[in-house]
Amino acid sequence: MTFQSILFENPAPVAPAPDVVLQAAFLTDLQLSQIIDTVTAGREAYGLKPYFYMPLTSVQSIKYRHGIMRDLRTGGLLAGIELFAETMRSMRDQLEQGAKLSYQGQREALFLETVEIYCAAVNTLLAALQRADVGSAGFAALRKFLSGYVASEYFRTLAAEAKNLRTDLAGMQYCFRIKGGRVTVAPYKSERDYSVEVEQTFRRFQQRAAKDHCAKTSVYLEMNHVEAMVLDRVAKLFPEVFAALDLFNNRNLDFVDPTIDRFDREVQFYLAYLAELKLLQEHGLQFCYPQVSQTSKEELVQDTFDLALADTLVKKNAPVVCNDFSLTGTERIFVVSGPNQGGKTTFARTFGQLHYLASLGYPVPGGQAKLFLPDRILTHFEREEDLKDLRGKLTDDLVRVHDVLNQATSNSIVILNEIFTSTTLSDAVFLCREVLTQIVDRDLLCVCVTFIDELAALSGSTVSMVSTVVPDNPAVRTFKLERRPANGMAYALVLAEKYSLTYGRLTERIGS
Amino acid sequence: MKAYLMYPDQDFDVSAALGKNAKELYQDLELGVILDAMAGGDEFLRDIAGRGLLGILKTPQAIEYRQQILIDCLEQPAVIRQLYSLAVEAIEAEKHVYHSIFSNYPSSVLRTSMESLKILVKVLRKLRQVADDNATSFRSPGFTRFFGMLADQLDDEYFSTIANHLKTLEFRNGVLISAGLGKANQGTNFTLRSPETNQQNWLERLFNQDRSTLTFQISDRDESGFRALAELKDRGINLVANALARADDHILSFFSLLRAELGFYVGALNLREKLSGKGQQICLPKPEAMTAELCLSLCGLCDASLVLTSSRQVVGNDVGGDGKALVMVTGANEGGKSTFLRSVGIAQLMMQAGLFVVATYYSSSVCDGIFTHYKREEDTSLVSGKLDEELARMSAIADEISPNCMLLFNESFAATNEREGSGIARDIVLALLKSRIRVFFVTHLYDLARGLYGQDLPEALFLQAERQDDGKRTFKLVAGEPTATSYGEDLYRKIFTSEVPERVQRA
């Protein structure tokens, strides 16, 4: 297999333009936009967002990415790849800087350095791949490609010429004398270092570590005209080297290999997510490679959480509550009810995020996850804007739910959050029943957050999940959902939590 | 060049953090009085005296090194004060060198350093002169070494080498700089070169060839060109300017250190003058190694801070306490217990700082650190809070203290009932003794003193404030079995029958 892309198996699609932005309801509703922003923050230059809008549709392509992730996380590759990426970044910075210089002698020298950095980056990457215990098809293909590239005539010549030029330039030494307004450049003849003599004279007074009085050298890369005149004369002292430098520039204008360039961009898709994953893992949260299926709708997830919320909480050092859920046999629909502020919406988002992150080939929040791979995720979350016109809002709700159901195939996931809140209870019960019945009939995977308890027992495919909360102190969100019949609240438990006397809290208190 | 007047092989670190016990020592031993006497109104001397006193030495050898220097100082006070004033002169004169706001440019760093060096070199010459004039009358190894170093390092030839450099650095023939190519072919590694004499002619010829393609001339109207040229030159002289500025710093810090080290002895001279003004006798104490058997032997020991503040003759104490790790002091209130405790603490500090002590004889094993645990009068919170505070302080001390240290207790753990307080204190004392810590404990906790006395500890010494039969205090301590009363009745009677009203509140 010829290596094409670290994100896609062959044939890889053309790399997307970097600045595509997708506006889609499910991205906002599930706070995936926020997750994408967080994950890609600081990596804007790579144009990663478009890749987040390309969910994978086959188990095979997801496994390709899992392989890459495994190599990065456990194969000892990460540090090498990060060094490669950093080197490539400084190579591009250098290239950009060089283009702005006005003196040719400077431009050409900076170009040489850029090429050297590029060669170092390529060698770093190859070395990392050779050193690591690479298990993925993607990295194996990349390694093969790179070995070939590094051994190629083009690359070998490029590196050798750069090295020779560097040696020549670094070895140059010259003298100049300033007297009044006249400057004379001359070869260096091993004249004595006068500062050393002065230093030696006064050495006997040496006390403790001395303060440094050296002036900082100017930060401008660009020379002034006097320096340029000196450089001109230095070039006259060493004409062969400067001619060789000129030739090197002209021959190697497009030195960056397009496949390496694409890898440099695309591998960031993994690194970006790994950085977030590491942050959350440091706070005791777990991630796992989901076992995905295009056929089975049985699901089992343990210790999962809302990634967007967790990111916020962790940065405030607040605890994150994890949830479990499972669907077995013919179970397809979670009906989530219970008191507000208890994590119902969070659960709905978590469910959606999990499936979407899985379809991106990422490890997902949780200690264990078995998931269905949907063709798409459709959401309907309550919109708060139009509260004035209730009739209009119900119409709007109905239209949107209708659209959702229209777009859904039997392989889609539907997430409904507080639908039909703008009508009477009996209307709402009726409408919800109708909608859910359709969903049941079409065998869709679904989460339905509702205040209507009786929906929970609609059919054999519904599972009732109930949120829990401390009613006297709504600021204390438990965010814990429990699988049990929707029979209002378990007051005894709530009371116990209020006094921190549940089994868990009490053992914790006694233990501390 | 190092003065080494405080340690044979080490600088006097005037910026070191003082130990965590420094604040307590200062307060409990009333060191302020002694430091004021040493300072003679000079804040700098006060700071140095404090650092000298609190940064104790831990071996008899280190103490003897200072004691010998101190003897020279006591015999030649005028020379010491002269040397000290030279150090002050150097530092003060340097302050008047104009430090330009453009002082980050190498050319102005160089100019300033040259100016400053000229001043400092002058003082160095004077210092050499003082050394030449007085070296023979000093006998301590410290001063012998110091004067020898001055004669050796600051000979005439050296002064003329410095003068030559200062002349060369005027750059009357332009500057010769070498460089290499750095990032983007910018000049790098600029180094000032001194042409070899045999090259001189060859270079001169080259530099004087006007039409050489290797020469260019900045036009007179090209102001930015001249600025750029000045920058280029600055880069060339950057290192030499740095070298010179560092030399300047080093000489200055030599003088600063000299000032600090001599300052300690000037403080000692000041203290001696104050004490002899009071007619008070001093002696050089005899430090014993902590490896040998524990030693404590004192005669006519006075509380130095009391001597300095009191207008009356102060009574000294005599104690033979060799082998005694615990000295328990009980007895009459106002009988001189606290004064004795303070006198021991101060004497031990002064001995370990290399100073004289206010006694006719004082010999003691050196210790690794001195700690104090005093009842805090100002604490008026609840009784339980007070004991809590005392125990917290004790715990803080326990974090710091180590074997071979000395701990002075004054009326500690009395903030609860006698039985509880005694119990706590006894456990602490026995634990400290077990850990080879020397304990001095002033207490009116009879239960504590009596209990420890009953244990017949060979390493314990019990002293009592002496009370004559008529109830009069001698302020002397005598060895003996602790007695049950602190003679509060005496005190009560004294206060209520005579006219000493300020004591009523505290009784």
Short mmCIF file of C-alpha atoms in Angstrom, two decimals, chain A residues 166-446:
data_model
loop_
_atom_site.label_atom_id
_atom_site.label_comp_id
_atom_site.label_asym_id
_atom_site.label_seq_id
_atom_site.Cartn_x
_atom_site.Cartn_y
_atom_site.Cartn_z
CA ARG A 166 26.57 25.04 6.46
CA THR A 167 30.06 23.82 7.26
CA ASP A 168 31.54 26.37 4.89
CA LEU A 169 29.52 29.26 6.24
CA ALA A 170 30.05 28.34 9.87
CA GLY A 171 33.79 28.08 9.36
CA MET A 172 34.14 31.58 8.01
CA GLN A 173 35.81 34.16 10.15
CA TYR A 174 36.74 37.66 9.20
CA CYS A 175 38.02 40.83 10.77
CA PHE A 176 36.99 44.40 10.36
CA ARG A 177 38.33 47.62 11.71
CA ILE A 178 36.27 50.68 12.42
CA LYS A 179 38.11 53.93 12.57
CA GLY A 180 36.03 57.02 12.32
CA GLY A 181 33.63 56.51 9.41
CA ARG A 182 35.81 54.00 7.60
CA VAL A 183 35.40 50.26 7.73
CA THR A 184 37.88 47.75 6.33
CA VAL A 185 37.16 44.04 6.08
CA ALA A 186 40.12 41.64 6.22
CA PRO A 187 40.82 37.94 6.71
CA TYR A 188 41.05 36.80 10.28
CA LYS A 189 44.61 35.92 11.33
CA SER A 190 44.15 34.51 14.86
CA GLU A 191 44.62 37.79 16.60
CA ARG A 192 44.34 37.55 20.39
CA ASP A 193 40.98 37.96 22.11
CA TYR A 194 41.36 41.17 24.01
CA SER A 195 38.32 40.65 26.28
CA VAL A 196 39.94 37.48 27.58
CA GLU A 197 43.07 39.41 28.45
CA VAL A 198 41.08 42.00 30.34
CA GLU A 199 39.09 39.32 32.09
CA GLN A 200 42.24 37.50 33.14
CA THR A 201 43.73 40.65 34.56
CA PHE A 202 40.81 41.16 36.88
CA ARG A 203 40.13 37.51 37.62
CA ARG A 204 41.70 37.68 41.07
CA PHE A 205 38.81 39.81 42.26
CA GLN A 206 36.25 37.21 41.24
CA GLN A 207 33.71 36.84 44.02
CA ARG A 208 30.46 34.96 43.60
CA ALA A 209 28.50 34.57 40.35
CA ALA A 210 28.74 37.84 38.46
CA LYS A 211 25.96 39.83 36.92
CA ASP A 212 25.93 39.83 33.15
CA HIS A 213 26.44 43.24 31.61
CA CYS A 214 26.31 42.05 28.01
CA ALA A 215 23.95 44.08 25.89
CA LYS A 216 21.25 42.10 24.17
CA THR A 217 21.96 41.74 20.48
CA SER A 218 19.37 43.40 18.28
CA VAL A 219 16.33 41.25 17.65
CA TYR A 220 15.88 42.30 14.03
CA LEU A 221 16.77 39.63 11.55
CA GLU A 222 16.97 42.19 8.80
CA MET A 223 20.35 43.85 8.37
CA ASN A 224 20.94 47.56 8.06
CA HIS A 225 22.86 48.93 5.09
CA VAL A 226 26.18 49.09 6.93
CA GLU A 227 25.98 45.43 7.90
CA ALA A 228 24.99 44.64 4.33
CA MET A 229 28.07 46.47 3.05
CA VAL A 230 30.22 44.43 5.42
CA LEU A 231 28.55 41.24 4.19
CA ASP A 232 29.22 42.23 0.58
CA ARG A 233 32.89 42.47 1.36
CA VAL A 234 32.88 39.21 3.25
CA ALA A 235 31.39 37.64 0.10
CA LYS A 236 34.39 38.99 -1.79
CA LEU A 237 36.69 37.27 0.68
CA PHE A 238 34.89 33.95 0.11
CA PRO A 239 33.46 34.02 -3.46
CA GLU A 240 33.08 30.23 -4.02
CA VAL A 241 30.88 29.61 -1.01
CA PHE A 242 28.54 32.44 -1.84
CA ALA A 243 28.18 31.27 -5.43
CA ALA A 244 27.32 27.76 -4.22
CA LEU A 245 24.72 29.15 -1.86
CA ASP A 246 23.07 31.02 -4.72
CA LEU A 247 22.89 27.91 -6.85
CA PHE A 248 21.42 25.86 -4.00
CA ASN A 249 18.61 28.37 -3.63
CA ASN A 250 17.65 28.36 -7.25
CA ARG A 251 17.64 24.60 -7.58
CA ASN A 252 15.43 23.77 -4.60
CA LEU A 253 12.51 26.14 -4.60
CA ASP A 254 9.85 23.46 -3.90
CA PHE A 255 11.64 21.24 -1.46
CA VAL A 256 8.72 20.17 0.77
CA ASP A 257 7.21 16.82 -0.23
CA PRO A 258 3.39 17.07 -0.54
CA THR A 259 2.73 13.75 1.22
CA ILE A 260 4.84 14.80 4.21
CA ASP A 261 3.13 18.14 4.22
CA ARG A 262 -0.29 16.47 4.31
CA PHE A 263 0.82 14.10 7.09
CA ASP A 264 2.05 17.07 9.11
CA ARG A 265 -1.42 18.60 8.93
CA GLU A 266 -3.47 15.47 9.39
CA VAL A 267 -1.59 13.95 12.31
CA GLN A 268 -2.63 17.01 14.27
CA PHE A 269 -6.17 15.64 14.18
CA TYR A 270 -4.90 12.98 16.59
CA LEU A 271 -2.53 15.11 18.61
CA ALA A 272 -5.22 17.69 19.24
CA TYR A 273 -7.57 15.13 20.73
CA LEU A 274 -4.81 13.40 22.67
CA ALA A 275 -3.97 16.65 24.42
CA GLU A 276 -7.55 16.96 25.64
CA LEU A 277 -7.65 13.30 26.54
CA LYS A 278 -4.49 13.64 28.59
CA LEU A 279 -5.88 16.60 30.51
CA LEU A 280 -9.00 14.68 31.46
CA GLN A 281 -7.14 11.48 32.24
CA GLU A 282 -5.00 13.40 34.67
CA HIS A 283 -8.21 14.16 36.52
CA GLY A 284 -9.10 10.50 36.78
CA LEU A 285 -11.46 10.28 33.81
CA GLN A 286 -11.26 7.31 31.49
CA PHE A 287 -11.22 6.90 27.74
CA CYS A 288 -11.53 3.72 25.74
CA TYR A 289 -11.57 2.48 22.16
CA PRO A 290 -15.22 1.83 21.43
CA GLN A 291 -16.25 -1.45 19.96
CA VAL A 292 -18.34 -0.19 17.03
CA SER A 293 -20.85 -2.09 14.97
CA GLN A 294 -22.80 -1.25 11.83
CA THR A 295 -25.32 -3.95 12.56
CA SER A 296 -25.91 -4.45 16.27
CA LYS A 297 -27.86 -1.83 18.20
CA GLU A 298 -27.05 -3.35 21.56
CA GLU A 299 -24.97 -0.89 23.53
CA LEU A 300 -22.98 -0.97 26.76
CA VAL A 301 -21.10 2.03 28.15
CA GLN A 302 -19.48 2.51 31.54
CA ASP A 303 -18.17 5.61 33.30
CA THR A 304 -18.84 7.95 30.45
CA PHE A 305 -19.25 11.72 30.66
CA ASP A 306 -20.05 14.86 28.71
CA LEU A 307 -16.71 15.89 27.20
CA ALA A 308 -17.59 19.56 26.87
CA LEU A 309 -18.83 19.78 30.45
CA ALA A 310 -15.92 17.76 31.80
CA ASP A 311 -13.46 20.13 30.13
CA THR A 312 -15.09 23.09 31.86
CA LEU A 313 -15.33 21.36 35.25
CA VAL A 314 -11.82 20.02 35.22
CA LYS A 315 -10.40 23.47 34.49
CA LYS A 316 -12.26 24.69 37.58
CA ASN A 317 -11.09 21.66 39.55
CA ALA A 318 -14.69 20.59 40.05
CA PRO A 319 -15.59 16.91 40.15
CA VAL A 320 -17.06 15.20 37.09
CA VAL A 321 -19.82 12.65 37.50
CA CYS A 322 -19.77 9.61 35.24
CA ASN A 323 -22.72 7.60 34.04
CA ASP A 324 -23.35 4.11 32.73
CA PHE A 325 -25.97 2.94 30.28
CA SER A 326 -26.83 -0.12 28.30
CA LEU A 327 -29.30 -1.32 25.71
CA THR A 328 -29.86 -5.03 25.37
CA GLY A 329 -32.07 -7.15 23.18
CA THR A 330 -34.73 -4.98 21.60
CA GLU A 331 -34.09 -1.95 23.81
CA ARG A 332 -33.55 1.14 21.67
CA ILE A 333 -34.89 4.22 23.42
CA PHE A 334 -33.84 6.00 26.59
CA VAL A 335 -36.68 7.96 28.11
CA VAL A 336 -35.01 10.33 30.53
CA SER A 337 -37.13 11.90 33.25
CA GLY A 338 -36.78 13.21 36.77
CA PRO A 339 -36.07 16.55 38.46
CA ASN A 340 -34.42 19.37 36.58
CA GLN A 341 -30.78 20.24 37.03
CA GLY A 342 -30.12 16.57 37.47
CA GLY A 343 -28.17 15.91 34.32
CA LYS A 344 -30.90 14.88 31.91
CA THR A 345 -29.73 17.12 29.08
CA THR A 346 -26.15 16.24 29.90
CA PHE A 347 -27.04 12.60 29.46
CA ALA A 348 -28.65 13.29 26.09
CA ARG A 349 -25.58 15.21 24.96
CA THR A 350 -23.22 12.57 26.28
CA PHE A 351 -25.07 9.92 24.29
CA GLY A 352 -24.83 11.96 21.10
CA GLN A 353 -21.21 12.97 21.64
CA LEU A 354 -20.18 9.38 22.24
CA HIS A 355 -21.52 8.20 18.92
CA TYR A 356 -20.12 11.15 17.03
CA LEU A 357 -16.66 10.91 18.60
CA ALA A 358 -16.69 7.19 17.86
CA SER A 359 -17.49 7.96 14.22
CA LEU A 360 -14.42 10.22 14.10
CA GLY A 361 -12.29 7.24 15.04
CA TYR A 362 -11.41 8.69 18.44
CA PRO A 363 -11.25 6.96 21.82
CA VAL A 364 -14.44 7.92 23.65
CA PRO A 365 -15.16 8.99 27.24
CA GLY A 366 -15.73 5.88 29.31
CA GLY A 367 -14.09 2.83 30.76
CA GLN A 368 -15.75 0.58 28.24
CA ALA A 369 -17.98 1.27 25.24
CA LYS A 370 -19.85 -0.86 22.78
CA LEU A 371 -21.60 1.37 20.27
CA PHE A 372 -23.69 1.33 17.12
CA LEU A 373 -22.20 3.27 14.22
CA PRO A 374 -25.01 5.50 12.94
CA ASP A 375 -25.20 7.02 9.49
CA ARG A 376 -26.16 10.30 11.09
CA ILE A 377 -27.20 11.91 14.34
CA LEU A 378 -30.32 14.07 14.37
CA THR A 379 -31.22 16.32 17.26
CA HIS A 380 -34.13 18.38 18.38
CA PHE A 381 -33.36 20.56 21.36
CA GLU A 382 -35.77 23.11 22.72
CA ARG A 383 -35.12 26.58 21.36
CA GLU A 384 -35.60 29.29 23.92
CA GLU A 385 -35.90 32.27 21.61
CA ASP A 386 -39.56 32.27 20.59
CA LEU A 387 -41.38 32.01 23.88
CA LYS A 388 -43.81 34.82 23.09
CA ASP A 389 -45.70 33.10 20.39
CA LEU A 390 -46.70 29.76 21.86
CA ARG A 391 -48.77 28.62 18.95
CA GLY A 392 -45.93 29.49 16.61
CA LYS A 393 -43.54 27.57 18.78
CA LEU A 394 -45.58 24.38 18.79
CA THR A 395 -45.82 24.60 15.03
CA ASP A 396 -42.11 25.13 14.82
CA ASP A 397 -41.54 22.13 17.12
CA LEU A 398 -43.72 19.93 15.02
CA VAL A 399 -42.10 21.03 11.78
CA ARG A 400 -38.65 20.38 13.15
CA VAL A 401 -39.54 16.97 14.60
CA HIS A 402 -41.08 16.09 11.30
CA ASP A 403 -37.88 17.07 9.49
CA VAL A 404 -35.85 14.99 11.90
CA LEU A 405 -37.96 11.93 11.31
CA ASN A 406 -37.91 12.51 7.57
CA GLN A 407 -34.14 12.63 7.45
CA ALA A 408 -33.67 9.64 9.71
CA THR A 409 -32.94 6.26 8.22
CA SER A 410 -33.14 3.11 10.27
CA ASN A 411 -29.42 3.56 10.97
CA SER A 412 -29.77 7.06 12.40
CA ILE A 413 -29.74 8.26 15.99
CA VAL A 414 -32.41 10.70 17.14
CA ILE A 415 -32.03 12.82 20.23
CA LEU A 416 -35.09 14.71 21.44
CA ASN A 417 -34.68 17.12 24.32
CA GLU A 418 -37.85 18.46 25.99
CA ILE A 419 -40.12 18.48 23.00
CA PHE A 420 -43.65 19.91 23.02
CA THR A 421 -43.24 21.83 26.24
CA SER A 422 -45.27 24.66 24.82
CA THR A 423 -48.62 22.96 24.81
CA THR A 424 -51.03 21.42 27.30
CA LEU A 425 -50.06 18.25 29.09
CA SER A 426 -52.64 16.12 27.30
CA ASP A 427 -51.53 17.51 23.92
CA ALA A 428 -47.94 16.87 24.83
CA VAL A 429 -48.67 13.33 25.97
CA PHE A 430 -50.48 12.64 22.75
CA LEU A 431 -47.83 14.16 20.47
CA CYS A 432 -44.94 12.51 22.25
CA ARG A 433 -46.66 9.17 22.16
CA GLU A 434 -47.17 9.52 18.42
CA VAL A 435 -43.59 10.55 17.75
CA LEU A 436 -42.10 7.88 19.98
CA THR A 437 -44.31 5.23 18.44
CA GLN A 438 -42.92 6.15 15.03
CA ILE A 439 -39.41 5.91 16.41
CA VAL A 440 -40.17 2.53 17.96
CA ASP A 441 -41.65 1.31 14.71
CA ARG A 442 -38.62 2.39 12.74
CA ASP A 443 -36.25 0.74 15.22
CA LEU A 444 -34.23 3.97 15.73
CA LEU A 445 -31.74 4.49 18.51
CA CYS A 446 -33.07 7.39 20.51
#
